[in-house]
């Protein structure tokens, strides 16, 4: 998500794919989770939580060097290696490939693990979003031209993380963050294509195979019992990108008219023998992302078990990113709602800005204002980018923000935050 960005739950009765409260996930039951932690809270606080409140596990199964410079170096990757693709191509070709696989496997083992999931749970969050690349399914990788580390090696570590989330009753979203050919000129795709090369029938077909494979994996492995949503494509090239990127070759109308309905079909076909109340929500980027309206496809519009992903980085959208009034005014007056987009989550956001991150009073208010924005009626919650970095910067690092007490550190605090009046004077 980095370089490419420049700028009460509504559940219809016809929606049958499962939602967190349908399974009474423990992380959404404040009474239960606080009893387990030996804590109590005021009786005026509702027992149930219906909003998604979570974090991304960025930098894990797809490395983003800007947020993990030391880790990147320890993996044997140079600063000039801007992506996983480049590191493996430049440092680990030929006889060195096994060493590259070992370096990446060590990263997958340690950057995020089951203990991380426990820490996320213990600060009151109930959801994790896992960005992942298509090379996790090695059968669709063109090994002659796509030198990624062997993606099958990451799968035991993914299994362990989702198992822990299932044990804790946390909701999990698995997101196709890195598509074949790259859907954006950005290293979050695992490569750095120029232009974005995803929008071809060949690469659409490979992504559909990945979705079939991952859907089957989710439904056949008990560890994945709390995985409730699969994202079909993260942040494709959009109209708000600079440098005349949009549309990338083949993107318009290929993304909306060809890939989106085919991606939905890939998931639903894999679920042909799955009961409706166990099916996944299939998630598309919100039309606010400005790369096309997914619901312009009839099959997407008519599927009652879809979800939509809004990404909102306020600090990138302002001309003066350090102006505290402007930052708060945006958070306090914006609306992320889109008519017809149900189960709408702000799946990436942060406190990034030019404001001095040591200003605790401001960032407590800025976080709260954004939490309230993403939990307005019609919005279904939020997932912060990201849990862990090496930046020592709470604007990007939720775990560090909890350490500094810039954000609530338990579920009761997050629930109470909804009722704080932080927008007076900013509307």
XYZ file of C-alpha atoms in Angstrom:
427
model
C 0.000 0.000 0.000
C 2.820 2.565 0.201
C 4.104 4.064 -2.988
C 0.937 3.642 -4.992
C -1.265 5.839 -2.801
C -1.284 9.568 -3.474
C -4.018 10.643 -2.181
C -24.041 -0.702 13.080
C -23.383 -3.615 10.555
C -25.941 -3.797 7.770
C -26.766 -7.432 7.143
C -29.437 -8.102 4.556
C -31.643 -11.051 5.280
C -30.626 -12.602 1.983
C -26.938 -12.740 2.938
C -26.080 -16.292 3.852
C -22.292 -16.339 4.015
C -21.223 -16.437 7.628
C -20.429 -13.370 9.684
C -18.516 -13.159 12.986
C -21.582 -13.044 15.230
C -23.123 -16.020 13.409
C -20.497 -18.249 14.980
C -20.245 -16.311 18.251
C -16.514 -15.833 17.772
C -14.982 -15.289 21.182
C -13.053 -12.178 20.167
C -16.395 -10.489 19.459
C -17.764 -11.350 22.920
C -16.344 -8.795 25.338
C -17.722 -10.476 28.435
C -16.068 -13.758 27.615
C -12.711 -12.316 26.562
C -12.470 -10.097 29.632
C -13.312 -12.950 31.948
C -10.485 -14.927 30.390
C -8.125 -11.997 30.959
C -9.342 -11.599 34.534
C -10.799 -8.141 33.832
C -14.161 -6.472 34.240
C -15.763 -3.413 32.737
C -18.750 -1.221 33.529
C -22.178 -2.783 33.153
C -23.221 -0.019 30.746
C -20.897 -1.412 28.085
C -22.585 -3.770 25.602
C -21.426 -7.368 25.782
C -21.294 -7.878 22.039
C -19.081 -6.238 19.446
C -20.427 -6.135 15.910
C -17.709 -4.052 14.284
C -14.584 -5.388 12.653
C -11.598 -3.997 14.579
C -8.321 -5.368 13.376
C -4.850 -5.061 11.971
C -3.034 -6.085 8.826
C -0.064 -8.414 8.985
C 1.876 -6.327 6.480
C 5.444 -7.195 5.551
C 4.988 -10.863 6.424
C 4.047 -13.069 3.481
C 4.857 -10.195 1.122
C 7.858 -8.157 2.202
C 7.752 -4.375 1.955
C 11.342 -3.179 2.514
C 10.363 0.384 3.498
C 8.838 -0.887 6.747
C 11.507 -3.502 7.569
C 14.942 -2.268 6.486
C 16.937 -4.248 9.054
C 14.975 -7.418 8.450
C 15.448 -6.960 4.711
C 19.201 -6.673 5.150
C 19.309 -9.680 7.459
C 17.574 -11.665 4.730
C 20.526 -10.924 2.447
C 18.604 -8.389 0.378
C 20.179 -5.083 -0.647
C 18.519 -1.681 -0.394
C 18.555 -1.611 -4.199
C 16.411 -4.764 -4.215
C 13.067 -3.018 -4.025
C 10.929 -6.162 -3.910
C 10.994 -9.893 -3.211
C 11.227 -10.551 -6.940
C 14.322 -8.334 -7.190
C 16.046 -9.790 -4.138
C 15.671 -13.362 -5.315
C 16.711 -12.446 -8.864
C 19.718 -10.362 -7.809
C 21.001 -12.294 -4.781
C 19.777 -15.865 -4.969
C 19.914 -17.230 -8.484
C 21.329 -20.559 -9.571
C 23.114 -22.470 -6.846
C 22.209 -19.765 -4.321
C 18.474 -20.366 -4.637
C 18.293 -22.699 -1.646
C 19.912 -20.009 0.496
C 17.239 -17.561 -0.658
C 14.502 -20.002 0.225
C 16.028 -20.406 3.674
C 16.233 -16.645 4.171
C 12.610 -16.086 3.262
C 11.421 -19.091 5.254
C 13.164 -17.741 8.346
C 11.344 -14.446 7.814
C 7.966 -16.181 7.397
C 8.645 -18.129 10.586
C 9.518 -15.134 12.740
C 8.041 -11.854 11.499
C 4.514 -12.958 12.450
C 3.611 -16.081 14.403
C 1.031 -17.474 16.830
C 2.375 -15.307 19.652
C 1.715 -12.265 17.475
C -1.915 -13.277 17.089
C -2.201 -13.576 20.867
C -0.778 -10.055 21.265
C -3.261 -8.675 18.744
C -6.106 -10.349 20.606
C -4.909 -9.077 23.983
C -5.096 -5.415 22.950
C -8.772 -5.798 22.161
C -8.763 -6.494 18.435
C -10.946 -9.155 16.847
C -9.781 -9.415 13.217
C -6.622 -9.923 11.189
C -6.134 -9.369 7.481
C -3.383 -11.400 5.835
C -1.875 -10.059 2.596
C -0.450 -12.869 0.461
C 0.984 -13.337 -3.021
C 0.021 -15.698 -5.817
C 3.398 -17.497 -5.579
C 2.088 -19.165 -2.420
C 0.504 -21.562 -4.933
C 3.615 -22.818 -6.675
C 1.730 -24.586 -9.458
C 0.911 -21.274 -11.157
C 4.365 -19.680 -10.934
C 6.367 -19.332 -14.155
C 9.628 -20.360 -12.551
C 11.715 -19.435 -15.586
C 10.731 -15.773 -15.330
C 9.333 -15.351 -11.817
C 12.126 -16.006 -9.308
C 10.112 -15.753 -6.085
C 11.158 -17.898 -3.142
C 9.240 -21.179 -3.058
C 5.847 -20.115 -1.766
C 4.857 -23.538 -0.469
C 7.411 -23.020 2.293
C 5.283 -20.247 3.815
C 2.180 -22.396 4.166
C 2.966 -24.118 7.490
C 3.476 -20.699 9.062
C 0.241 -19.382 7.579
C -1.532 -22.475 8.904
C -0.169 -21.866 12.404
C -1.265 -18.234 12.433
C -4.814 -18.912 11.264
C -5.058 -21.833 13.686
C -4.229 -19.483 16.552
C -6.815 -16.989 15.293
C -9.377 -19.790 15.164
C -8.451 -20.855 18.701
C -9.008 -17.285 19.911
C -12.216 -16.772 17.964
C -10.802 -14.037 15.740
C -12.103 -13.257 12.259
C -9.609 -13.644 9.405
C -9.524 -12.117 5.928
C -7.077 -13.532 3.377
C -6.280 -11.019 0.664
C -4.695 -11.573 -2.756
C -2.227 -8.733 -2.346
C 0.240 -9.722 -5.029
C -1.321 -10.865 -8.298
C 0.444 -12.428 -11.309
C 2.157 -9.715 -13.315
C 1.501 -7.159 -10.590
C -1.734 -5.164 -10.399
C 0.040 -1.932 -9.444
C 3.421 -0.298 -9.974
C 4.278 -0.953 -6.370
C 6.402 -3.360 -4.374
C 3.446 -4.411 -2.203
C 2.694 -6.755 -5.123
C 5.981 -8.574 -4.439
C 7.495 -7.102 -7.591
C 7.840 -3.660 -9.145
C 6.292 -3.811 -12.619
C 6.210 -0.838 -14.975
C 3.528 -0.808 -16.177
C 1.348 -3.074 -14.087
C 1.137 -6.384 -15.941
C -1.771 -8.180 -14.324
C -4.536 -7.209 -16.715
C -4.262 -10.001 -19.283
C -6.378 -13.101 -19.796
C -3.388 -15.273 -18.905
C -2.798 -13.559 -15.566
C -6.510 -13.325 -14.818
C -6.628 -17.079 -15.297
C -3.736 -17.639 -12.909
C -5.358 -15.463 -10.244
C -8.592 -17.423 -10.632
C -6.656 -20.655 -10.103
C -5.159 -19.158 -6.949
C -8.620 -18.237 -5.664
C -9.895 -21.763 -6.336
C -6.892 -23.250 -4.573
C -7.125 -20.958 -1.528
C -10.896 -21.415 -1.248
C -10.445 -25.185 -1.242
C -7.687 -24.835 1.347
C -9.920 -22.735 3.603
C -12.816 -25.177 3.453
C -10.757 -28.345 3.824
C -8.404 -27.360 6.655
C -9.956 -26.974 10.141
C -7.262 -24.435 11.032
C -9.018 -21.991 8.708
C -12.403 -22.211 10.451
C -12.462 -18.490 11.294
C -11.430 -17.342 7.818
C -14.620 -15.696 6.625
C -13.575 -13.573 3.672
C -11.242 -13.733 0.682
C -10.126 -10.593 -1.125
C -9.783 -11.038 -4.878
C -7.361 -8.163 -5.589
C -5.673 -5.480 -3.519
C -5.323 -1.907 -4.787
C -5.208 -2.174 -8.583
C -4.029 0.861 -10.519
C -6.564 3.641 -9.961
C -7.493 7.062 -11.254
C -5.911 8.739 -8.263
C -2.473 7.336 -9.112
C 0.018 9.768 -10.587
C 2.183 9.376 -13.643
C -0.668 8.540 -16.005
C -0.715 4.993 -14.683
C -4.448 4.564 -15.128
C -5.606 2.605 -16.906
C -2.848 0.026 -16.998
C -2.760 -1.993 -20.228
C -5.866 -4.176 -20.348
C -7.337 -2.787 -17.117
C -10.298 -0.894 -18.541
C -12.679 -2.658 -19.015
C -10.893 -5.953 -18.270
C -10.819 -5.599 -14.486
C -14.523 -5.031 -13.935
C -16.014 -6.838 -16.918
C -13.719 -9.866 -17.060
C -11.687 -10.474 -13.922
C -14.134 -9.555 -11.182
C -16.964 -11.855 -12.326
C -14.485 -14.639 -13.101
C -12.885 -14.267 -9.650
C -16.278 -14.514 -7.991
C -17.101 -17.569 -10.080
C -13.813 -19.241 -9.118
C -14.696 -18.973 -5.436
C -18.327 -19.955 -5.810
C -17.528 -22.939 -8.034
C -15.055 -24.162 -5.423
C -17.881 -23.837 -2.882
C -20.409 -25.813 -4.930
C -20.768 -28.379 -2.155
C -20.398 -25.939 0.757
C -23.482 -24.991 2.789
C -24.539 -21.380 2.342
C -23.913 -20.521 5.974
C -20.304 -21.678 5.638
C -19.490 -19.867 2.405
C -16.976 -17.051 2.237
C -17.678 -13.434 1.610
C -15.856 -12.476 -1.575
C -14.315 -9.032 -1.249
C -13.703 -6.406 -3.920
C -12.141 -2.973 -3.705
C -14.763 -0.323 -3.017
C -15.648 1.950 -5.913
C -14.124 4.735 -3.800
C -10.759 3.250 -4.757
C -11.536 4.620 -8.225
C -10.464 1.700 -10.353
C -14.009 0.860 -11.440
C -17.232 -0.184 -9.754
C -17.241 -3.934 -9.021
C -21.039 -3.884 -8.923
C -21.121 -2.855 -12.589
C -20.736 -6.607 -13.138
C -24.179 -8.172 -12.813
C -22.841 -11.312 -11.179
C -21.098 -9.281 -8.469
C -24.112 -7.018 -7.959
C -26.445 -10.017 -7.656
C -24.303 -12.033 -5.250
C -25.533 -11.393 -1.711
C -22.338 -12.671 -0.153
C -19.885 -10.019 -1.302
C -17.859 -7.563 0.751
C -16.097 -4.340 -0.139
C -12.719 -2.963 0.850
C -12.183 0.758 1.390
C -8.632 2.101 1.832
C -8.235 5.594 3.242
C -4.912 7.268 4.019
C -5.892 10.782 5.024
C -2.313 11.991 5.244
C -1.706 11.243 1.574
C -4.740 13.181 0.409
C -3.874 16.578 1.896
C -1.568 19.226 0.500
C -0.349 20.105 4.008
C 0.005 16.765 5.717
C 1.183 18.316 8.965
C -1.828 20.558 9.484
C -3.654 19.065 12.448
C -6.912 20.895 11.770
C -7.065 19.578 8.202
C -6.336 16.024 9.322
C -9.020 16.108 11.984
C -11.496 17.922 9.727
C -11.147 15.180 7.124
C -11.653 12.406 9.683
C -14.615 14.200 11.271
C -16.509 15.161 8.110
C -15.764 12.404 5.587
C -18.025 9.507 4.687
C -16.742 6.241 3.258
C -20.212 4.849 2.513
C -21.115 3.725 -0.996
C -24.715 2.913 -1.884
C -25.154 -0.782 -2.580
C -21.847 -1.825 -1.020
C -22.813 -3.914 1.999
C -20.294 -5.426 4.412
C -18.023 -2.438 3.756
C -14.777 -2.367 5.728
C -11.965 0.160 5.690
C -9.345 -2.516 5.227
C -6.333 -0.208 5.263
C -5.794 3.084 7.074
C -3.235 4.611 9.368
C -2.334 7.792 11.206
C 0.325 8.680 8.664
C 0.776 12.432 8.390
C 3.360 15.149 8.661
C 2.364 15.820 12.259
C 5.012 15.170 14.905
C 4.263 11.677 16.135
C 5.364 12.581 19.668
C 2.227 14.728 20.038
C 0.261 12.214 22.070
C -2.829 14.367 22.551
C -3.270 14.932 18.832
C -2.765 11.316 17.787
C -5.168 10.013 20.424
C -7.819 12.299 18.932
C -6.820 11.480 15.343
C -7.114 7.748 15.984
C -10.469 8.131 17.704
C -11.893 10.336 14.952
C -10.915 7.777 12.338
C -12.248 4.865 14.355
C -15.570 6.665 14.562
C -15.481 7.401 10.819
C -15.023 3.731 9.946
C -17.689 2.602 12.431
C -20.451 4.948 11.310
C -23.822 3.334 10.612
C -23.476 1.443 7.365
C -19.744 0.841 7.865
C -18.660 -2.505 9.241
C -15.369 -1.574 10.828
C -11.689 -1.235 10.101
C -8.294 -2.900 9.807
C -5.233 -0.778 10.568
C -2.075 -0.815 8.457
C -0.106 -2.360 10.037
C 0.642 -4.343 13.221
C 4.441 -4.507 13.027
C 7.202 -2.436 11.447
C 10.776 -1.462 12.249
C 9.947 2.234 11.965
C 9.303 2.948 15.667
C 6.500 5.156 14.411
C 2.964 4.846 15.837
C 1.511 6.432 12.728
C 2.203 3.188 10.865
C 2.648 0.680 13.695
C -0.381 -0.330 15.750
C 1.650 -2.354 18.233
C 3.842 0.681 18.956
C 0.775 2.916 19.238
C -0.578 0.602 21.943
C 2.793 0.714 23.726
C 2.574 4.515 23.776
C -1.106 4.377 24.820
C -2.069 6.417 21.765
C -4.822 3.876 21.111
C -6.985 1.855 23.513
C -5.342 -1.317 24.724
C -8.383 -3.494 25.347
C -11.749 -4.259 23.798
C -13.640 -2.178 26.343
C -11.502 0.843 25.578
C -12.127 0.488 21.863
C -15.865 0.213 22.467
C -15.877 3.264 24.718
C -13.859 5.186 22.141
C -16.892 5.276 19.884
C -18.598 7.623 22.336
C -15.771 10.124 22.782
C -16.427 13.645 21.473
C -13.217 14.495 19.656
C -14.680 16.315 16.652
C -15.902 19.478 18.350
C -14.311 22.386 16.510
C -13.295 20.330 13.485
C -16.568 20.128 11.572
